[in-house]
Amino acid sequence: MKNDSYFMELAIKEAEKSLNEGGIPIGAVLVKDGEVISKGHNRLIQNSSVILHAEMDAIEKAGRLNYGDYRKCTLYTTLSPCPMCSGAVILYNIPRVVIGENTTLMGAENLLECNDVEVVVLDDIRCRDLFLKFTCNCSEIWDEELAKVGNTTEVK
Amino acid sequence: MKNDSYFMELAIKEAEKSLNEGGIPIGAVLVKDGEVISKGHNRLIQNSSVILHAEMDAIEKAGRLNYGDYRKCTLYTTLSPCPMCSGAVILYNIPRVVIGENTTLMGAENLLECNDVEVVVLDDIRCRDLFLKFTCNCSEIWDEELAKVGNTTEVK
């Protein structure tokens, strides 16, 4: 059955792709009317980027949708979205975001909620375990990323 | 003298580049310690993108800076920044944003200010005139972009 757990599994597969590429294991999928229209994963390390978070990658890969299309979308992401990705969700009026987990890092969920975005946190052990595996083996990559953003991805 | 008006002139030149490419005339430059470290312009039309706003293009082109570098930066943009670009500024702790104008469109300036970002609006006639020239000649491109975001780029 294509429920939130099913689509999160696809986002996790994207996160695993990033891990296998030597990147940060965060994945995202954009779903419209119950069908996946794009998949993305964090490419900061792979592309030497600062904007290609998983959510941004998925939103970009979906192409230039119109307002009505975005309004039918749910964004699935394995980790709580940062202010930039949350801002993209608000800009394009994506009405629903499903988050794998927010214990590794808390993003700008309050900003999403204040802007009428439905936020669902699955607290998915698969997402936490994957990230834990990464931080145990590649802690320097994650530490560098956290230091870059001043150790916070929340908004006031 | 390298003051805000000087750097805004460089951002305007970037906006003009986009216009000459058939794109939306919004430009940005990132300045660190009084020196330009990157320039960017809106590439939505040129790259069939939804994330390459001028500010995102400039931030991406600056490469993977560290926290201390970002803290010395000012982002100059010809038009008030949207929630996505404002989110990127907050994520990377860029402390100052100088905006050409916000009459064509009001962005997420309140979000920046709530997150301790200094916001300066120059109300620069050069920025307004350039955009007016664009909307007079290519109104369908801008109308499509506004419709895509539901006619608002503010946050609650």
mmCIF file of C-alpha atoms in Angstrom:
data_model
loop_
_atom_site.group_PDB
_atom_site.id
_atom_site.type_symbol
_atom_site.label_atom_id
_atom_site.label_comp_id
_atom_site.label_asym_id
_atom_site.label_seq_id
_atom_site.Cartn_x
_atom_site.Cartn_y
_atom_site.Cartn_z
ATOM 1 C CA MET A 1 0.000 0.000 0.000
ATOM 2 C CA LYS A 2 1.306 3.421 -0.951
ATOM 3 C CA ASN A 3 1.161 5.123 2.452
ATOM 4 C CA ASP A 4 3.597 7.512 4.159
ATOM 5 C CA SER A 5 5.851 4.624 5.229
ATOM 6 C CA TYR A 6 6.027 3.377 1.630
ATOM 7 C CA PHE A 7 7.150 6.762 0.274
ATOM 8 C CA MET A 8 9.581 7.218 3.179
ATOM 9 C CA GLU A 9 11.176 3.909 2.171
ATOM 10 C CA LEU A 10 11.851 5.435 -1.258
ATOM 11 C CA ALA A 11 13.373 8.516 0.385
ATOM 12 C CA ILE A 12 15.587 6.217 2.480
ATOM 13 C CA LYS A 13 16.765 4.451 -0.689
ATOM 14 C CA GLU A 14 17.782 7.906 -1.993
ATOM 15 C CA ALA A 15 19.650 8.566 1.247
ATOM 16 C CA GLU A 16 21.464 5.239 0.831
ATOM 17 C CA LYS A 17 22.464 6.254 -2.702
ATOM 18 C CA SER A 18 24.105 9.361 -1.291
ATOM 19 C CA LEU A 19 25.913 7.288 1.343
ATOM 20 C CA ASN A 20 27.213 4.953 -1.365
ATOM 21 C CA GLU A 21 28.498 7.993 -3.282
ATOM 22 C CA GLY A 22 30.426 9.168 -0.224
ATOM 23 C CA GLY A 23 27.845 11.810 0.595
ATOM 24 C CA ILE A 24 25.517 12.727 3.432
ATOM 25 C CA PRO A 25 22.662 10.187 3.667
ATOM 26 C CA ILE A 26 19.572 12.348 3.369
ATOM 27 C CA GLY A 27 16.947 11.540 0.763
ATOM 28 C CA ALA A 28 13.688 13.061 -0.423
ATOM 29 C CA VAL A 29 10.852 12.267 -2.788
ATOM 30 C CA LEU A 30 8.128 14.516 -4.126
ATOM 31 C CA VAL A 31 4.760 12.825 -4.487
ATOM 32 C CA LYS A 32 1.818 14.246 -6.408
ATOM 33 C CA ASP A 33 -1.594 12.620 -6.280
ATOM 34 C CA GLY A 34 -0.066 9.464 -4.835
ATOM 35 C CA GLU A 35 2.623 9.123 -7.496
ATOM 36 C CA VAL A 36 6.335 9.868 -7.170
ATOM 37 C CA ILE A 37 7.238 12.691 -9.543
ATOM 38 C CA SER A 38 10.859 13.166 -8.462
ATOM 39 C CA LYS A 39 13.549 11.803 -6.166
ATOM 40 C CA GLY A 40 16.562 13.570 -4.769
ATOM 41 C CA HIS A 41 19.395 13.214 -2.339
ATOM 42 C CA ASN A 42 21.905 15.400 -0.594
ATOM 43 C CA ARG A 43 24.740 16.262 -3.006
ATOM 44 C CA LEU A 44 26.760 18.727 -0.927
ATOM 45 C CA ILE A 45 29.867 16.547 -0.933
ATOM 46 C CA GLN A 46 29.425 14.944 -4.352
ATOM 47 C CA ASN A 47 28.818 18.249 -6.205
ATOM 48 C CA SER A 48 30.776 20.502 -3.836
ATOM 49 C CA SER A 49 27.483 22.333 -3.384
ATOM 50 C CA VAL A 50 25.884 24.338 -0.586
ATOM 51 C CA ILE A 51 22.331 24.337 -1.966
ATOM 52 C CA LEU A 52 21.725 20.763 -3.117
ATOM 53 C CA HIS A 53 20.102 19.385 -0.010
ATOM 54 C CA ALA A 54 17.913 16.333 -0.682
ATOM 55 C CA GLU A 55 14.696 18.350 -0.636
ATOM 56 C CA MET A 56 16.095 20.987 -3.016
ATOM 57 C CA ASP A 57 17.365 18.248 -5.334
ATOM 58 C CA ALA A 58 13.922 16.623 -5.438
ATOM 59 C CA ILE A 59 12.094 19.933 -5.946
ATOM 60 C CA GLU A 60 14.512 20.914 -8.725
ATOM 61 C CA LYS A 61 14.215 17.522 -10.440
ATOM 62 C CA ALA A 62 10.416 17.828 -10.529
ATOM 63 C CA GLY A 63 10.864 20.670 -13.015
ATOM 64 C CA ARG A 64 8.858 23.842 -13.414
ATOM 65 C CA LEU A 65 5.475 22.789 -12.038
ATOM 66 C CA ASN A 66 2.554 25.157 -11.800
ATOM 67 C CA TYR A 67 0.753 26.286 -8.659
ATOM 68 C CA GLY A 68 -2.008 23.676 -8.967
ATOM 69 C CA ASP A 69 0.540 20.850 -9.271
ATOM 70 C CA TYR A 70 2.505 21.958 -6.215
ATOM 71 C CA ARG A 71 -0.727 22.155 -4.228
ATOM 72 C CA LYS A 72 -1.234 18.416 -4.810
ATOM 73 C CA CYS A 73 2.242 17.471 -3.566
ATOM 74 C CA THR A 74 3.684 15.959 -0.428
ATOM 75 C CA LEU A 75 7.429 16.204 0.160
ATOM 76 C CA TYR A 76 8.983 13.241 1.983
ATOM 77 C CA THR A 77 12.375 13.785 3.559
ATOM 78 C CA THR A 78 14.412 11.499 5.795
ATOM 79 C CA LEU A 79 15.579 14.365 8.051
ATOM 80 C CA SER A 80 13.896 17.512 9.390
ATOM 81 C CA PRO A 81 14.253 20.233 6.704
ATOM 82 C CA CYS A 82 16.521 23.258 7.162
ATOM 83 C CA PRO A 83 15.374 26.907 6.712
ATOM 84 C CA MET A 84 16.389 26.943 3.021
ATOM 85 C CA CYS A 85 14.437 23.790 2.142
ATOM 86 C CA SER A 86 11.514 24.873 4.311
ATOM 87 C CA GLY A 87 11.577 28.220 2.526
ATOM 88 C CA ALA A 88 11.375 26.435 -0.835
ATOM 89 C CA VAL A 89 8.345 24.464 0.414
ATOM 90 C CA ILE A 90 6.668 27.719 1.493
ATOM 91 C CA LEU A 91 7.602 29.528 -1.735
ATOM 92 C CA TYR A 92 5.974 26.853 -3.864
ATOM 93 C CA ASN A 93 3.039 26.288 -1.510
ATOM 94 C CA ILE A 94 3.673 22.562 -1.048
ATOM 95 C CA PRO A 95 0.975 21.793 1.544
ATOM 96 C CA ARG A 96 2.406 18.730 3.309
ATOM 97 C CA VAL A 97 5.844 17.595 4.476
ATOM 98 C CA VAL A 98 6.501 14.133 5.929
ATOM 99 C CA ILE A 99 9.728 13.907 7.925
ATOM 100 C CA GLY A 100 11.561 10.682 8.739
ATOM 101 C CA GLU A 101 13.070 11.915 11.986
ATOM 102 C CA ASN A 102 14.084 15.100 13.772
ATOM 103 C CA THR A 103 16.191 13.783 16.643
ATOM 104 C CA THR A 104 19.506 13.899 14.715
ATOM 105 C CA LEU A 105 18.737 17.509 13.851
ATOM 106 C CA MET A 106 15.745 19.812 14.264
ATOM 107 C CA GLY A 107 14.986 21.907 11.205
ATOM 108 C CA ALA A 108 12.604 24.785 10.575
ATOM 109 C CA GLU A 109 9.424 22.810 11.285
ATOM 110 C CA ASN A 110 7.941 25.759 13.199
ATOM 111 C CA LEU A 111 8.300 27.948 10.105
ATOM 112 C CA LEU A 112 6.470 25.372 8.003
ATOM 113 C CA GLU A 113 3.660 25.088 10.538
ATOM 114 C CA CYS A 114 3.310 28.871 10.856
ATOM 115 C CA ASN A 115 2.838 28.972 7.092
ATOM 116 C CA ASP A 116 0.019 26.416 7.064
ATOM 117 C CA VAL A 117 2.139 23.467 5.936
ATOM 118 C CA GLU A 118 1.042 20.163 7.471
ATOM 119 C CA VAL A 119 4.073 18.569 9.113
ATOM 120 C CA VAL A 120 4.114 14.863 9.943
ATOM 121 C CA VAL A 121 7.083 13.383 11.812
ATOM 122 C CA LEU A 122 7.226 9.591 11.444
ATOM 123 C CA ASP A 123 10.034 9.115 13.959
ATOM 124 C CA ASP A 124 11.235 6.360 11.660
ATOM 125 C CA ILE A 125 13.933 4.151 13.181
ATOM 126 C CA ARG A 126 15.236 3.319 9.671
ATOM 127 C CA CYS A 127 16.135 6.988 9.112
ATOM 128 C CA ARG A 128 17.818 7.345 12.496
ATOM 129 C CA ASP A 129 19.788 4.115 12.098
ATOM 130 C CA LEU A 130 21.039 5.066 8.646
ATOM 131 C CA PHE A 131 22.242 8.431 9.894
ATOM 132 C CA LEU A 132 23.837 6.912 12.983
ATOM 133 C CA LYS A 133 25.768 4.498 10.756
ATOM 134 C CA PHE A 134 26.987 7.500 8.759
ATOM 135 C CA THR A 135 28.031 9.632 11.730
ATOM 136 C CA CYS A 136 29.856 6.679 13.288
ATOM 137 C CA ASN A 137 31.884 6.077 10.118
ATOM 138 C CA CYS A 138 32.163 9.581 8.617
ATOM 139 C CA SER A 139 31.755 11.913 11.573
ATOM 140 C CA GLU A 140 34.167 14.483 10.118
ATOM 141 C CA ILE A 141 31.884 15.151 7.136
ATOM 142 C CA TRP A 142 28.855 15.747 9.368
ATOM 143 C CA ASP A 143 30.852 17.760 11.902
ATOM 144 C CA GLU A 144 32.077 20.021 9.073
ATOM 145 C CA GLU A 145 28.519 20.523 7.867
ATOM 146 C CA LEU A 146 27.228 21.334 11.342
ATOM 147 C CA ALA A 147 30.101 23.766 11.945
ATOM 148 C CA LYS A 148 29.348 25.476 8.626
ATOM 149 C CA VAL A 149 25.795 26.306 9.733
ATOM 150 C CA GLY A 150 26.768 27.270 13.270
ATOM 151 C CA ASN A 151 25.284 24.074 14.729
ATOM 152 C CA THR A 152 21.689 25.090 14.190
ATOM 153 C CA THR A 153 19.152 24.655 11.437
ATOM 154 C CA GLU A 154 16.175 26.107 13.273
ATOM 155 C CA VAL A 155 14.617 29.531 12.819
ATOM 156 C CA LYS A 156 13.440 32.004 15.431
ATOM 157 C CA MET B 1 34.302 54.053 -3.224
ATOM 158 C CA LYS B 2 33.139 50.511 -2.513
ATOM 159 C CA ASN B 3 29.905 51.291 -0.673
ATOM 160 C CA ASP B 4 26.481 49.616 -0.844
ATOM 161 C CA SER B 5 25.602 51.499 -4.041
ATOM 162 C CA TYR B 6 28.817 50.277 -5.696
ATOM 163 C CA PHE B 7 28.076 46.621 -4.934
ATOM 164 C CA MET B 8 24.422 47.054 -5.951
ATOM 165 C CA GLU B 9 25.647 48.301 -9.318
ATOM 166 C CA LEU B 10 27.471 44.974 -9.752
ATOM 167 C CA ALA B 11 24.274 43.099 -8.810
ATOM 168 C CA ILE B 12 22.387 45.163 -11.415
ATOM 169 C CA LYS B 13 24.955 44.190 -14.046
ATOM 170 C CA GLU B 14 24.216 40.547 -13.172
ATOM 171 C CA ALA B 15 20.481 41.238 -13.537
ATOM 172 C CA GLU B 16 21.150 42.746 -16.962
ATOM 173 C CA LYS B 17 23.073 39.618 -17.953
ATOM 174 C CA SER B 18 19.998 37.546 -17.156
ATOM 175 C CA LEU B 19 17.796 39.898 -19.181
ATOM 176 C CA ASN B 20 20.163 39.574 -22.147
ATOM 177 C CA GLU B 21 19.909 35.782 -21.836
ATOM 178 C CA GLY B 22 16.117 35.959 -22.015
ATOM 179 C CA GLY B 23 15.764 35.452 -18.285
ATOM 180 C CA ILE B 24 14.341 37.272 -15.287
ATOM 181 C CA PRO B 25 16.498 40.323 -14.438
ATOM 182 C CA ILE B 26 17.463 39.719 -10.841
ATOM 183 C CA GLY B 27 21.100 39.781 -9.808
ATOM 184 C CA ALA B 28 23.082 39.203 -6.632
ATOM 185 C CA VAL B 29 26.632 39.466 -5.389
ATOM 186 C CA LEU B 30 28.194 38.072 -2.236
ATOM 187 C CA VAL B 31 30.764 40.348 -0.634
ATOM 188 C CA LYS B 32 33.210 39.291 2.075
ATOM 189 C CA ASP B 33 35.389 41.807 3.845
ATOM 190 C CA GLY B 34 34.650 44.396 1.157
ATOM 191 C CA GLU B 35 35.562 42.111 -1.750
ATOM 192 C CA VAL B 36 33.204 40.376 -4.166
ATOM 193 C CA ILE B 37 33.574 36.620 -3.789
ATOM 194 C CA SER B 38 30.768 35.552 -6.132
ATOM 195 C CA LYS B 39 28.153 36.878 -8.523
ATOM 196 C CA GLY B 40 24.909 35.264 -9.576
ATOM 197 C CA HIS B 41 21.726 35.871 -11.466
ATOM 198 C CA ASN B 42 18.311 34.346 -11.810
ATOM 199 C CA ARG B 43 18.497 31.284 -14.072
ATOM 200 C CA LEU B 44 14.945 29.929 -13.794
ATOM 201 C CA ILE B 45 14.236 30.367 -17.485
ATOM 202 C CA GLN B 46 17.728 29.744 -18.826
ATOM 203 C CA ASN B 47 18.283 26.488 -16.869
ATOM 204 C CA SER B 48 14.612 25.476 -16.581
ATOM 205 C CA SER B 49 15.209 25.622 -12.837
ATOM 206 C CA VAL B 50 13.045 26.351 -9.806
ATOM 207 C CA ILE B 51 15.879 26.869 -7.316
ATOM 208 C CA LEU B 52 18.407 29.046 -9.139
ATOM 209 C CA HIS B 53 17.267 32.441 -7.960
ATOM 210 C CA ALA B 54 19.986 35.098 -8.146
ATOM 211 C CA GLU B 55 20.790 34.834 -4.435
ATOM 212 C CA MET B 56 21.011 31.022 -4.554
ATOM 213 C CA ASP B 57 23.227 31.228 -7.643
ATOM 214 C CA ALA B 58 25.601 33.638 -5.889
ATOM 215 C CA ILE B 59 25.678 31.603 -2.663
ATOM 216 C CA GLU B 60 26.319 28.393 -4.618
ATOM 217 C CA LYS B 61 29.062 29.993 -6.723
ATOM 218 C CA ALA B 62 30.897 31.125 -3.574
ATOM 219 C CA GLY B 63 31.578 27.465 -2.850
ATOM 220 C CA ARG B 64 31.703 25.652 0.456
ATOM 221 C CA LEU B 65 32.681 28.470 2.823
ATOM 222 C CA ASN B 66 33.055 27.945 6.545
ATOM 223 C CA TYR B 67 31.047 29.603 9.314
ATOM 224 C CA GLY B 68 33.600 32.340 9.919
ATOM 225 C CA ASP B 69 33.648 33.286 6.225
ATOM 226 C CA TYR B 70 29.857 33.507 5.992
ATOM 227 C CA ARG B 71 29.807 35.697 9.096
ATOM 228 C CA LYS B 72 31.909 38.278 7.224
ATOM 229 C CA CYS B 73 29.564 38.405 4.225
ATOM 230 C CA THR B 74 26.937 40.773 2.914
ATOM 231 C CA LEU B 75 24.544 39.553 0.232
ATOM 232 C CA TYR B 76 23.436 42.178 -2.276
ATOM 233 C CA THR B 77 20.319 41.436 -4.299
ATOM 234 C CA THR B 78 18.401 43.638 -6.710
ATOM 235 C CA LEU B 79 14.983 42.406 -5.475
ATOM 236 C CA SER B 80 13.595 41.502 -2.048
ATOM 237 C CA PRO B 81 14.535 37.834 -1.376
ATOM 238 C CA CYS B 82 11.938 35.049 -1.322
ATOM 239 C CA PRO B 83 11.508 32.560 1.567
ATOM 240 C CA MET B 84 13.901 30.027 -0.028
ATOM 241 C CA CYS B 85 16.726 32.552 -0.497
ATOM 242 C CA SER B 86 16.053 34.090 2.912
ATOM 243 C CA GLY B 87 16.194 30.585 4.384
ATOM 244 C CA ALA B 88 19.600 30.041 2.773
ATOM 245 C CA VAL B 89 20.834 33.322 4.307
ATOM 246 C CA ILE B 90 19.612 32.182 7.742
ATOM 247 C CA LEU B 91 21.023 28.665 7.318
ATOM 248 C CA TYR B 92 24.493 30.000 6.595
ATOM 249 C CA ASN B 93 24.285 32.845 9.102
ATOM 250 C CA ILE B 94 24.993 35.596 6.575
ATOM 251 C CA PRO B 95 24.577 38.637 8.835
ATOM 252 C CA ARG B 96 23.610 41.367 6.342
ATOM 253 C CA VAL B 97 21.413 41.597 3.238
ATOM 254 C CA VAL B 98 21.220 44.719 1.073
ATOM 255 C CA ILE B 99 18.145 44.840 -1.165
ATOM 256 C CA GLY B 100 17.795 46.982 -4.292
ATOM 257 C CA GLU B 101 14.034 47.380 -4.033
ATOM 258 C CA ASN B 102 10.933 45.709 -2.611
ATOM 259 C CA THR B 103 8.131 47.542 -4.388
ATOM 260 C CA THR B 104 7.986 45.133 -7.353
ATOM 261 C CA LEU B 105 7.695 42.282 -4.869
ATOM 262 C CA MET B 106 7.998 41.934 -1.104
ATOM 263 C CA GLY B 107 9.994 38.928 0.007
ATOM 264 C CA ALA B 108 10.611 37.337 3.398
ATOM 265 C CA GLU B 109 12.349 40.362 4.924
ATOM 266 C CA ASN B 110 10.487 39.875 8.210
ATOM 267 C CA LEU B 111 11.933 36.353 8.500
ATOM 268 C CA LEU B 112 15.452 37.709 7.990
ATOM 269 C CA GLU B 113 14.946 40.409 10.615
ATOM 270 C CA CYS B 114 13.452 37.964 13.127
ATOM 271 C CA ASN B 115 16.618 35.909 12.726
ATOM 272 C CA ASP B 116 18.983 38.793 13.466
ATOM 273 C CA VAL B 117 19.911 39.513 9.854
ATOM 274 C CA GLU B 118 20.466 43.208 9.156
ATOM 275 C CA VAL B 119 18.267 44.197 6.228
ATOM 276 C CA VAL B 120 18.962 47.377 4.256
ATOM 277 C CA VAL B 121 16.583 48.428 1.485
ATOM 278 C CA LEU B 122 18.203 50.923 -0.883
ATOM 279 C CA ASP B 123 14.998 51.690 -2.802
ATOM 280 C CA ASP B 124 17.243 51.951 -5.866
ATOM 281 C CA ILE B 125 15.527 53.427 -8.906
ATOM 282 C CA ARG B 126 17.958 51.556 -11.187
ATOM 283 C CA CYS B 127 16.590 48.211 -9.924
ATOM 284 C CA ARG B 128 12.968 49.267 -10.286
ATOM 285 C CA ASP B 129 13.507 50.665 -13.782
ATOM 286 C CA LEU B 130 15.267 47.518 -14.994
ATOM 287 C CA PHE B 131 12.451 45.334 -13.731
ATOM 288 C CA LEU B 132 9.796 47.615 -15.184
ATOM 289 C CA LYS B 133 11.488 47.398 -18.578
ATOM 290 C CA PHE B 134 11.364 43.607 -18.256
ATOM 291 C CA THR B 135 7.712 43.362 -17.194
ATOM 292 C CA CYS B 136 6.669 45.729 -19.983
ATOM 293 C CA ASN B 137 8.395 43.597 -22.630
ATOM 294 C CA CYS B 138 8.143 40.081 -21.172
ATOM 295 C CA SER B 139 5.150 40.225 -18.855
ATOM 296 C CA GLU B 140 4.156 36.608 -19.610
ATOM 297 C CA ILE B 141 7.396 35.272 -18.080
ATOM 298 C CA TRP B 142 6.899 37.241 -14.868
ATOM 299 C CA ASP B 143 3.183 36.478 -14.713
ATOM 300 C CA GLU B 144 3.974 32.760 -15.007
ATOM 301 C CA GLU B 145 6.484 33.019 -12.189
ATOM 302 C CA LEU B 146 4.081 34.894 -9.931
ATOM 303 C CA ALA B 147 1.290 32.405 -10.658
ATOM 304 C CA LYS B 148 3.647 29.535 -9.820
ATOM 305 C CA VAL B 149 4.215 30.874 -6.300
ATOM 306 C CA GLY B 150 0.594 31.838 -5.739
ATOM 307 C CA ASN B 151 1.366 35.559 -6.072
ATOM 308 C CA THR B 152 3.175 35.840 -2.781
ATOM 309 C CA THR B 153 6.761 35.522 -1.639
ATOM 310 C CA GLU B 154 6.234 36.628 1.937
ATOM 311 C CA VAL B 155 6.095 34.420 5.033
ATOM 312 C CA LYS B 156 3.706 34.550 7.958
#
